[in-house]
Amino acid sequence: MDEPQILWFGWFRADIIKEYEPLFWEGLRMTVGVTVVCILLGTLLGLLLGLARLADARSPVARVLTRVLLRWPATVYVSFFRGTPLFVQILLMHFAVVPLFMNPADGWLISGDTARDLRQNYGAVITGIVSLSLNAGAYISEIFRAGIQSIDRGQTEAARSLGLSYGQAMYHVVLPQAFRRMLPPLGNNAIALLKDSSLVSAVGLGELAYAARTVAGAYSRYWEPYLTISVMYWLLTLLLAWGVRHLEVRYGRGDSR
Amino acid sequence: MDAAIRVEALSKRFGRLEVLRDVSCAVADGEVVCVIGPSGSGKSTLLRCMNGLEEATSGRVLVHGVAVSDHGTNLDTVRREVGMVFQRFNLFPHKTVLQNLALAPRLLRGLTAAETRDRADALLDKVGVLDKRDAYPNQLSGGQQQRVAIARALAMQPKLMLFDEPTSSLDPEMVGEVLAVMQRLAEEGMTMVIVTHEMGFARRVAHRVLFLDEGRLVEEGPPAALFESPREERTRRFLGKVL
Ligand SMILES: Nc1ncnc2c1ncn2[C@@H]1O[C@H](COP(=O)(O)OP(=O)(O)O)[C@@H](O)[C@H]1O
Ligand SMILES: [Mg+2]
């Protein structure tokens, strides 16, 4: 059963990595999957929160309502998620919030055996996706807000003067221009998200860091697993940065005034 | 019949600053009205109140009988009929000239892509920039950009047009080409309100000139009368400086 040791450079036990190879691939898939889903959900949430924080209205009554129902809640939300550690948010989500919505006895959303099965099989994934998306949404909303505010007011005024609604002016005129300026910070955010996904290993999500921890536990060897995933994370972030730069070039047309 | 624009006792404050004080005036269909006055006198604000870009503090603005200043009014439908041209062009930099012209008609007039393109081509030809239809705004001169901006507003087939110092950010050699387009539009019978410092143009093209100073409508009248024999001392002083 014992495989022969494979030593690289005289000290790196490559055979350990080889033995657990499927675990690392599985971890990579999970890391990439969770990151991609959370970038999409976080961007959508960030857009909505960003718009909520900029919301305004014409008549005094509607103005008060937008403040109370949109601006303030969004501001408090962003402040909370930026002002507390992501790690604590993940623990809170996993051990307090998710059980509230999903438990066999009296879940607000799902109860009974479905709840038990879901939490047993997908508990960590649910925690990971929800908490990373909620957290990313808070940061991305700031990027959207700054991006939208950086577009000259004359652009909105020209669009509205033609008769476009607020939504149409946003969608066709402001956001496409803002998005170009937002690409670099959005890229940084995606890279941060990729790295932060390792925190969810703490509640048992089988991603890269979890794979490394498993291997380290089995062999009491730390260099091999952690160096391996370090290189994998590094390659992923390089790839992501390259992709973002590509988008910047592609969508950079016509944006120099 | 309702006037194209009726301004009734309009006042506008920005915080403590009183920018418009009890301004009343009207613009008839087919009329060309130029608004003149020193910088900071409230000309832009008056114009922007006419399509609801600024909200009146008190008083009313009616466009073809519809109260722009009422919160219940759907400004979007009013604005479809009111074209606006800005001092700084405000073309959409991420869209080509053609796309700048096509955006609003396609969204709001329910035209097909082919119909919008034909209409856009005709307008670009009219303002003399048809050869730039696939260029981006930053590839055009200031004069060309402003002519495209005029065409963009016309593409919605508005009933009236507002111009806010359309030639003030142009190099002198490009002022003429923009004024020529506007003059032709006036001759075709378009209802126009034009804030301008081009007194020669106002005298030539306007049916009526309004003189604004410190937020008050000081004097109005046909250009010949207002320029030759202003009744008010303030008008005389202002004209003495600019003519
Ligand atoms: N959005 C605004 N907020 C505060 N003050 C403004 C705003 N817009 C214009 N003003 C002020 O109102 C006055 C009149 O402005 P404006 O209508 O642009 O004058 P004009 O077009 O005749 O030069 C100026 O003193 C200007 O600083
Ligand atoms: Mg002005």
XYZ file of C-alpha atoms and ligand atoms in Angstrom:
528
model
C 0.000 0.000 0.000
C 2.840 2.368 0.893
C 3.864 4.213 -2.229
C 7.491 5.108 -2.677
C 8.408 8.592 -1.579
C 8.998 11.056 -4.373
C 11.326 13.850 -3.313
C 11.682 17.076 -5.255
C 14.753 19.246 -4.551
C 15.566 16.820 -1.786
C 12.779 17.906 0.533
C 9.402 18.385 -1.200
C 7.292 15.211 -0.773
C 5.536 15.303 -4.152
C 3.997 11.897 -3.527
C 1.742 13.372 -0.852
C 0.312 15.826 -3.340
C 0.030 13.054 -5.903
C -1.877 10.834 -3.499
C -4.369 13.566 -2.701
C -4.530 14.953 -6.209
C -8.326 14.452 -6.615
C -8.908 16.401 -3.397
C -6.937 19.354 -4.751
C -8.816 19.306 -8.054
C -12.084 19.096 -6.170
C -10.956 22.016 -4.015
C -9.969 24.024 -7.078
C -13.364 23.436 -8.648
C -15.099 24.555 -5.474
C -12.922 27.644 -5.076
C -13.463 28.723 -8.673
C -17.179 27.875 -8.591
C -17.882 29.742 -5.366
C -15.809 32.715 -6.542
C -17.599 32.992 -9.881
C -21.073 32.675 -8.356
C -20.233 35.205 -5.645
C -18.786 37.700 -8.128
C -22.041 37.556 -10.103
C -24.342 37.716 -7.080
C -22.146 40.304 -5.348
C -22.124 42.521 -8.441
C -25.889 42.339 -8.769
C -26.334 43.099 -5.073
C -23.718 45.847 -5.294
C -25.563 47.473 -8.186
C -28.874 47.406 -6.313
C -27.303 48.740 -3.100
C -25.399 51.396 -5.020
C -28.592 52.574 -6.720
C -30.450 52.486 -3.404
C -27.815 54.719 -1.828
C -28.163 57.235 -4.655
C -31.969 57.091 -4.774
C -33.851 60.370 -4.826
C -37.298 61.591 -5.770
C -39.090 64.755 -6.842
C -41.944 65.224 -4.439
C -41.214 65.779 -0.734
C -43.202 62.731 0.392
C -41.513 60.382 -2.050
C -38.175 61.882 -1.060
C -38.706 61.027 2.595
C -39.820 57.531 1.603
C -36.721 56.884 -0.523
C -34.546 58.037 2.372
C -36.227 55.784 4.909
C -36.814 52.752 2.709
C -33.778 52.787 0.431
C -30.913 55.079 1.373
C -30.683 54.490 5.096
C -31.104 50.708 5.076
C -28.530 50.412 2.292
C -26.111 52.673 4.141
C -26.467 50.711 7.383
C -26.051 47.450 5.483
C -22.846 48.573 3.792
C -21.488 50.013 7.009
C -22.095 46.736 8.883
C -20.569 44.437 6.279
C -17.541 46.653 5.790
C -17.158 47.295 9.492
C -17.050 43.712 10.749
C -14.577 40.914 9.919
C -15.604 38.610 7.104
C -14.536 35.665 9.226
C -16.981 36.635 11.944
C -19.711 37.139 9.315
C -19.096 33.607 8.045
C -19.368 32.109 11.536
C -22.476 34.159 12.285
C -24.014 33.054 9.019
C -23.183 29.397 9.475
C -24.045 28.875 13.098
C -26.765 31.472 13.682
C -28.416 32.814 10.544
C -28.627 29.746 8.312
C -30.097 27.584 11.145
C -32.725 30.262 11.646
C -33.907 29.952 8.054
C -33.240 26.276 7.701
C -33.769 23.770 10.477
C -35.684 20.555 10.948
C -38.009 21.926 13.641
C -39.115 25.416 12.669
C -37.036 26.949 9.882
C -38.349 30.297 8.605
C -37.718 29.192 5.041
C -37.294 25.435 5.047
C -37.936 22.856 7.758
C -38.243 19.116 8.131
C -35.996 16.538 6.559
C -35.254 18.739 3.567
C -33.660 21.240 5.909
C -31.608 18.545 7.618
C -30.397 17.089 4.315
C -29.614 20.465 2.814
C -27.575 21.540 5.781
C -25.778 18.250 6.040
C -24.824 18.093 2.361
C -24.665 21.719 1.312
C -24.491 23.682 4.562
C -20.982 24.985 3.982
C -21.640 25.853 0.336
C -24.764 27.774 1.272
C -22.905 29.616 4.026
C -20.010 30.319 1.694
C -22.043 31.663 -1.190
C -24.408 33.702 0.955
C -21.836 35.287 3.236
C -19.259 35.999 0.530
C -21.926 37.492 -1.761
C -23.410 39.649 0.976
C -19.944 40.865 1.911
C -18.825 41.470 -1.673
C -22.094 43.303 -2.398
C -21.267 45.857 0.298
C -17.840 46.589 -1.165
C -19.051 46.519 -4.766
C -21.863 48.958 -3.971
C -19.185 51.493 -3.080
C -17.537 50.868 -6.443
C -20.856 51.366 -8.238
C -21.641 54.501 -6.278
C -18.268 56.055 -7.022
C -18.448 54.931 -10.649
C -21.905 56.377 -11.206
C -20.997 59.629 -9.446
C -17.872 59.970 -11.564
C -19.948 60.306 -14.736
C -20.573 63.926 -15.682
C -24.050 65.098 -14.656
C -24.489 66.426 -18.185
C -24.750 62.844 -19.428
C -27.812 62.128 -17.310
C -29.274 65.522 -18.144
C -28.838 64.955 -21.873
C -30.449 61.524 -21.642
C -33.342 62.739 -19.486
C -33.897 65.751 -21.778
C -34.465 63.343 -24.635
C -37.240 61.765 -22.587
C -35.418 58.710 -21.273
C -36.609 57.565 -17.858
C -34.223 57.360 -14.901
C -33.797 53.632 -15.486
C -33.220 54.016 -19.224
C -30.679 56.785 -18.679
C -28.877 54.623 -16.126
C -28.922 51.506 -18.277
C -28.044 53.009 -21.650
C -25.939 56.020 -20.778
C -24.521 56.132 -17.255
C -23.788 52.513 -16.353
C -21.943 51.569 -19.573
C -19.603 54.512 -19.030
C -19.314 53.924 -15.296
C -18.626 50.234 -15.858
C -15.448 50.985 -17.790
C -14.110 53.034 -14.937
C -15.234 50.386 -12.473
C -13.422 47.510 -14.131
C -10.074 47.951 -12.309
C -11.619 48.168 -8.816
C -14.068 45.372 -9.678
C -11.099 43.252 -10.729
C -9.353 43.927 -7.426
C -12.547 42.991 -5.660
C -12.815 39.713 -7.552
C -9.238 38.862 -6.584
C -9.971 39.654 -2.941
C -13.069 37.469 -3.139
C -11.090 34.584 -4.580
C -8.631 34.763 -1.709
C -11.293 35.332 0.941
C -13.120 32.191 -0.138
C -10.406 30.290 1.759
C -11.981 31.527 5.006
C -15.048 29.384 4.414
C -12.895 26.286 4.931
C -13.360 27.069 8.622
C -16.946 25.815 8.434
C -15.957 22.840 6.294
C -16.343 24.003 2.698
C -14.280 21.634 0.592
C -12.282 24.219 -1.323
C -8.530 24.589 -1.746
C -7.636 25.605 1.796
C -9.751 22.754 3.126
C -7.931 20.296 0.890
C -4.605 21.562 2.188
C -5.771 21.286 5.777
C -6.920 17.721 5.240
C -3.599 16.710 3.744
C -1.630 18.522 6.428
C -3.614 16.708 9.094
C -3.022 13.303 7.556
C 0.753 13.621 7.194
C 1.680 16.354 9.644
C 3.520 17.955 6.722
C 2.780 21.599 6.065
C 5.100 22.820 3.357
C 3.739 20.540 0.663
C -0.019 21.172 0.903
C 0.120 24.878 1.732
C 2.790 25.653 -0.821
C 0.749 23.775 -3.425
C -2.429 25.738 -2.813
C -0.434 28.978 -2.579
C 0.798 28.405 -6.093
C -2.717 27.517 -7.218
C -4.190 30.683 -5.693
C -1.396 32.710 -7.209
C -2.014 31.313 -10.679
C -5.740 31.954 -10.290
C -5.254 35.575 -9.264
C -2.813 36.126 -12.142
C -5.361 34.645 -14.531
C -8.110 36.851 -13.129
C -5.952 39.981 -13.361
C -5.110 39.115 -16.957
C -8.790 38.654 -17.793
C -9.728 42.004 -16.264
C -6.983 43.770 -18.216
C -8.358 42.176 -21.364
C -11.843 43.512 -20.632
C -10.420 46.968 -19.984
C -8.799 47.041 -23.388
C -11.890 45.700 -25.057
C -14.336 48.139 -23.488
C -12.008 51.123 -23.405
C -13.145 52.537 -26.772
C -14.478 56.069 -26.995
C -13.957 56.806 -23.333
C -11.409 59.595 -23.610
C -13.023 62.983 -23.724
C -54.613 77.786 -28.039
C -52.003 77.096 -25.388
C -48.665 78.809 -25.763
C -45.693 76.544 -26.453
C -44.267 77.660 -23.141
C -45.867 79.745 -20.438
C -43.877 80.781 -17.387
C -45.989 82.128 -14.543
C -44.422 83.968 -11.593
C -41.495 81.589 -11.559
C -39.066 81.836 -8.662
C -36.120 79.604 -8.012
C -33.778 79.471 -5.050
C -30.695 77.358 -4.512
C -30.577 77.334 -0.730
C -30.435 81.026 0.177
C -29.452 82.142 -3.320
C -32.373 83.630 -5.235
C -31.649 82.835 -8.859
C -35.021 83.620 -10.474
C -37.429 86.183 -9.044
C -41.011 86.220 -10.181
C -40.336 85.678 -13.872
C -43.324 85.535 -16.218
C -43.158 85.143 -19.967
C -44.576 83.113 -22.822
C -43.341 81.646 -26.068
C -45.792 81.122 -28.918
C -45.661 78.237 -31.363
C -43.218 78.997 -34.153
C -41.604 81.815 -32.204
C -37.851 82.223 -31.791
C -36.958 83.838 -28.484
C -33.440 84.736 -27.432
C -32.564 85.169 -23.759
C -29.682 87.488 -23.009
C -28.170 88.790 -19.801
C -24.986 88.862 -17.756
C -23.411 85.653 -16.543
C -25.095 84.388 -13.392
C -28.338 86.199 -14.111
C -30.329 82.945 -14.183
C -30.641 82.327 -17.942
C -29.637 78.660 -17.762
C -31.819 78.097 -14.744
C -34.826 79.600 -16.533
C -34.219 77.342 -19.516
C -33.723 74.277 -17.318
C -36.989 74.976 -15.522
C -38.704 74.776 -18.904
C -38.016 71.052 -19.237
C -37.944 70.205 -15.565
C -34.195 69.755 -15.162
C -34.600 72.267 -12.356
C -37.633 72.360 -10.127
C -39.374 75.677 -9.546
C -39.367 76.937 -5.970
C -42.652 78.688 -6.687
C -44.687 79.617 -9.738
C -45.492 77.447 -12.716
C -44.076 76.424 -16.050
C -46.478 75.067 -18.663
C -45.404 73.396 -21.880
C -48.335 73.252 -24.277
C -50.585 73.546 -21.272
C -48.933 70.783 -19.232
C -47.551 71.949 -15.890
C -43.933 70.822 -15.865
C -43.626 71.997 -12.289
C -46.367 69.683 -10.935
C -45.125 66.569 -9.187
C -47.911 64.585 -10.765
C -46.752 65.384 -14.297
C -44.819 62.716 -16.136
C -41.760 64.698 -17.146
C -40.515 61.987 -19.487
C -43.435 62.408 -21.873
C -43.123 66.213 -21.788
C -39.405 66.030 -22.504
C -39.910 63.902 -25.607
C -41.453 66.982 -27.202
C -38.826 69.420 -25.922
C -35.333 69.171 -27.388
C -32.403 70.585 -25.440
C -28.930 71.552 -26.578
C -26.232 72.173 -23.983
C -23.244 74.435 -23.858
C -20.934 71.450 -23.448
C -22.632 69.205 -26.056
C -23.077 66.242 -23.676
C -22.886 63.675 -26.440
C -22.676 60.073 -25.241
C -18.961 59.284 -25.597
C -19.399 55.503 -25.653
C -21.753 55.642 -28.629
C -21.090 56.513 -32.243
C -22.719 59.551 -33.805
C -25.415 57.358 -35.317
C -26.031 55.585 -32.004
C -26.278 58.956 -30.257
C -29.092 59.897 -32.628
C -30.801 56.513 -32.624
C -30.962 55.799 -28.878
C -33.967 57.875 -27.824
C -36.153 57.409 -30.941
C -35.659 53.678 -30.847
C -36.514 53.444 -27.146
C -39.305 55.970 -27.047
C -40.831 56.309 -30.504
C -41.055 52.628 -31.267
C -39.248 52.935 -34.592
C -37.415 50.078 -36.233
C -33.646 50.128 -36.555
C -33.959 50.937 -40.268
C -36.382 53.799 -39.681
C -34.195 55.373 -37.003
C -31.157 55.008 -39.245
C -32.887 56.712 -42.178
C -34.109 59.524 -39.979
C -30.668 59.919 -38.411
C -28.976 59.998 -41.813
C -31.319 62.683 -43.053
C -30.648 64.814 -39.968
C -26.884 64.301 -40.092
C -26.968 65.328 -43.720
C -28.970 68.402 -42.809
C -26.440 69.524 -40.180
C -23.542 68.565 -42.441
C -21.875 65.719 -40.523
C -23.181 62.690 -42.404
C -19.612 61.584 -43.136
C -19.043 61.261 -39.358
C -21.984 58.978 -38.628
C -19.789 56.060 -37.499
C -17.245 58.169 -35.601
C -17.137 58.528 -31.832
C -17.737 62.003 -30.372
C -14.117 62.430 -29.283
C -13.095 62.183 -32.935
C -15.122 65.278 -33.842
C -14.371 68.987 -33.586
C -16.414 71.068 -31.158
C -18.517 72.494 -33.957
C -19.250 69.056 -35.332
C -20.130 67.763 -31.867
C -22.600 70.567 -31.301
C -24.209 69.991 -34.691
C -24.547 66.301 -33.822
C -26.093 67.303 -30.488
C -28.650 69.422 -32.340
C -29.392 66.528 -34.681
C -29.743 64.195 -31.700
C -32.377 66.454 -30.179
C -34.161 66.799 -33.538
C -34.235 63.031 -33.992
C -37.035 62.901 -31.422
C -39.021 65.287 -33.651
C -39.632 67.694 -30.771
C -42.198 70.452 -30.954
C -39.781 72.983 -29.526
C -36.069 73.348 -28.875
C -34.124 74.878 -25.987
C -30.525 76.005 -26.510
C -28.256 76.918 -23.597
C -25.359 78.961 -24.949
C -24.768 76.478 -27.765
C -21.712 78.304 -29.112
C -20.055 79.439 -25.875
C -17.584 76.575 -25.603
C -16.650 76.601 -29.290
C -13.530 77.973 -30.893
C -14.465 81.180 -32.728
C -14.046 79.666 -36.181
C -16.704 77.044 -35.416
C -19.379 79.370 -34.076
C -20.656 80.215 -37.550
C -21.402 76.666 -38.640
C -23.529 76.008 -35.544
C -25.390 79.311 -35.803
C -26.100 78.572 -39.471
C -27.780 75.295 -38.532
C -29.855 77.055 -35.900
C -30.829 79.839 -38.275
C -32.061 77.317 -40.814
C -34.074 75.589 -38.113
C -35.633 78.925 -37.186
C -36.500 79.620 -40.809
C -38.245 76.263 -41.016
C -40.559 77.433 -38.257
C -39.191 75.562 -35.241
C -40.170 77.022 -31.887
C -36.905 77.928 -30.183
C -35.698 79.422 -26.920
C -32.037 80.333 -27.175
C -29.787 81.560 -24.375
C -26.941 83.286 -26.182
C -24.234 85.907 -26.105
C -24.266 86.158 -29.905
C -26.030 89.501 -30.210
C -25.726 89.600 -34.004
C -27.452 86.252 -34.247
C -30.176 87.308 -31.809
C -30.836 90.453 -33.785
C -30.985 88.532 -37.069
C -32.984 85.495 -36.041
C -35.024 86.202 -32.918
C -38.613 87.352 -33.035
C -38.303 88.504 -29.483
C -35.464 89.053 -27.010
C -35.688 88.723 -23.221
C -33.171 90.518 -21.042
C -32.548 88.880 -17.675
C -30.581 90.492 -14.861
C -30.159 89.227 -11.300
C -32.970 86.763 -11.760
C -35.490 89.320 -13.001
C -36.952 89.669 -16.441
C -35.975 93.294 -16.888
C -37.151 93.955 -20.408
C -38.427 92.157 -23.465
C -39.269 93.114 -27.001
C -38.486 92.672 -30.688
C -34.732 92.706 -31.299
C -34.751 95.935 -33.240
C -36.498 97.797 -30.427
C -34.555 96.182 -27.594
C -31.158 96.603 -29.174
C -31.732 100.094 -30.667
C -33.745 101.744 -27.952
C -33.840 99.818 -24.677
C -36.243 101.282 -22.169
C -34.412 100.195 -19.035
C -31.176 101.642 -17.788
C -29.851 98.162 -16.871
C -30.483 96.876 -20.373
C -28.673 99.868 -21.815
C -25.685 99.303 -19.552
C -25.498 95.591 -20.420
C -25.784 96.226 -24.164
C -23.169 98.946 -23.890
C -20.768 96.362 -22.554
C -21.429 93.547 -25.044
C -22.154 95.362 -28.304
N -27.364 73.577 -8.985
C -27.029 74.777 -8.458
N -26.786 74.880 -7.137
C -26.462 76.069 -6.593
N -26.369 77.221 -7.268
C -26.603 77.193 -8.595
C -26.941 75.962 -9.261
N -27.120 76.237 -10.573
C -26.902 77.559 -10.715
N -26.598 78.135 -9.536
C -26.339 79.569 -9.316
O -27.432 80.278 -9.815
C -27.022 81.492 -10.411
C -27.559 81.569 -11.825
O -27.014 80.540 -12.590
P -27.345 80.341 -14.124
O -28.798 80.139 -14.277
O -26.461 79.265 -14.602
O -26.923 81.734 -14.742
P -26.540 82.076 -16.238
O -26.898 80.912 -17.104
O -27.324 83.299 -16.547
O -25.080 82.367 -16.245
C -25.503 81.488 -10.361
O -25.111 82.292 -9.293
C -25.148 80.061 -10.109
O -23.968 79.977 -9.374
Mg -25.608 79.640 -18.220
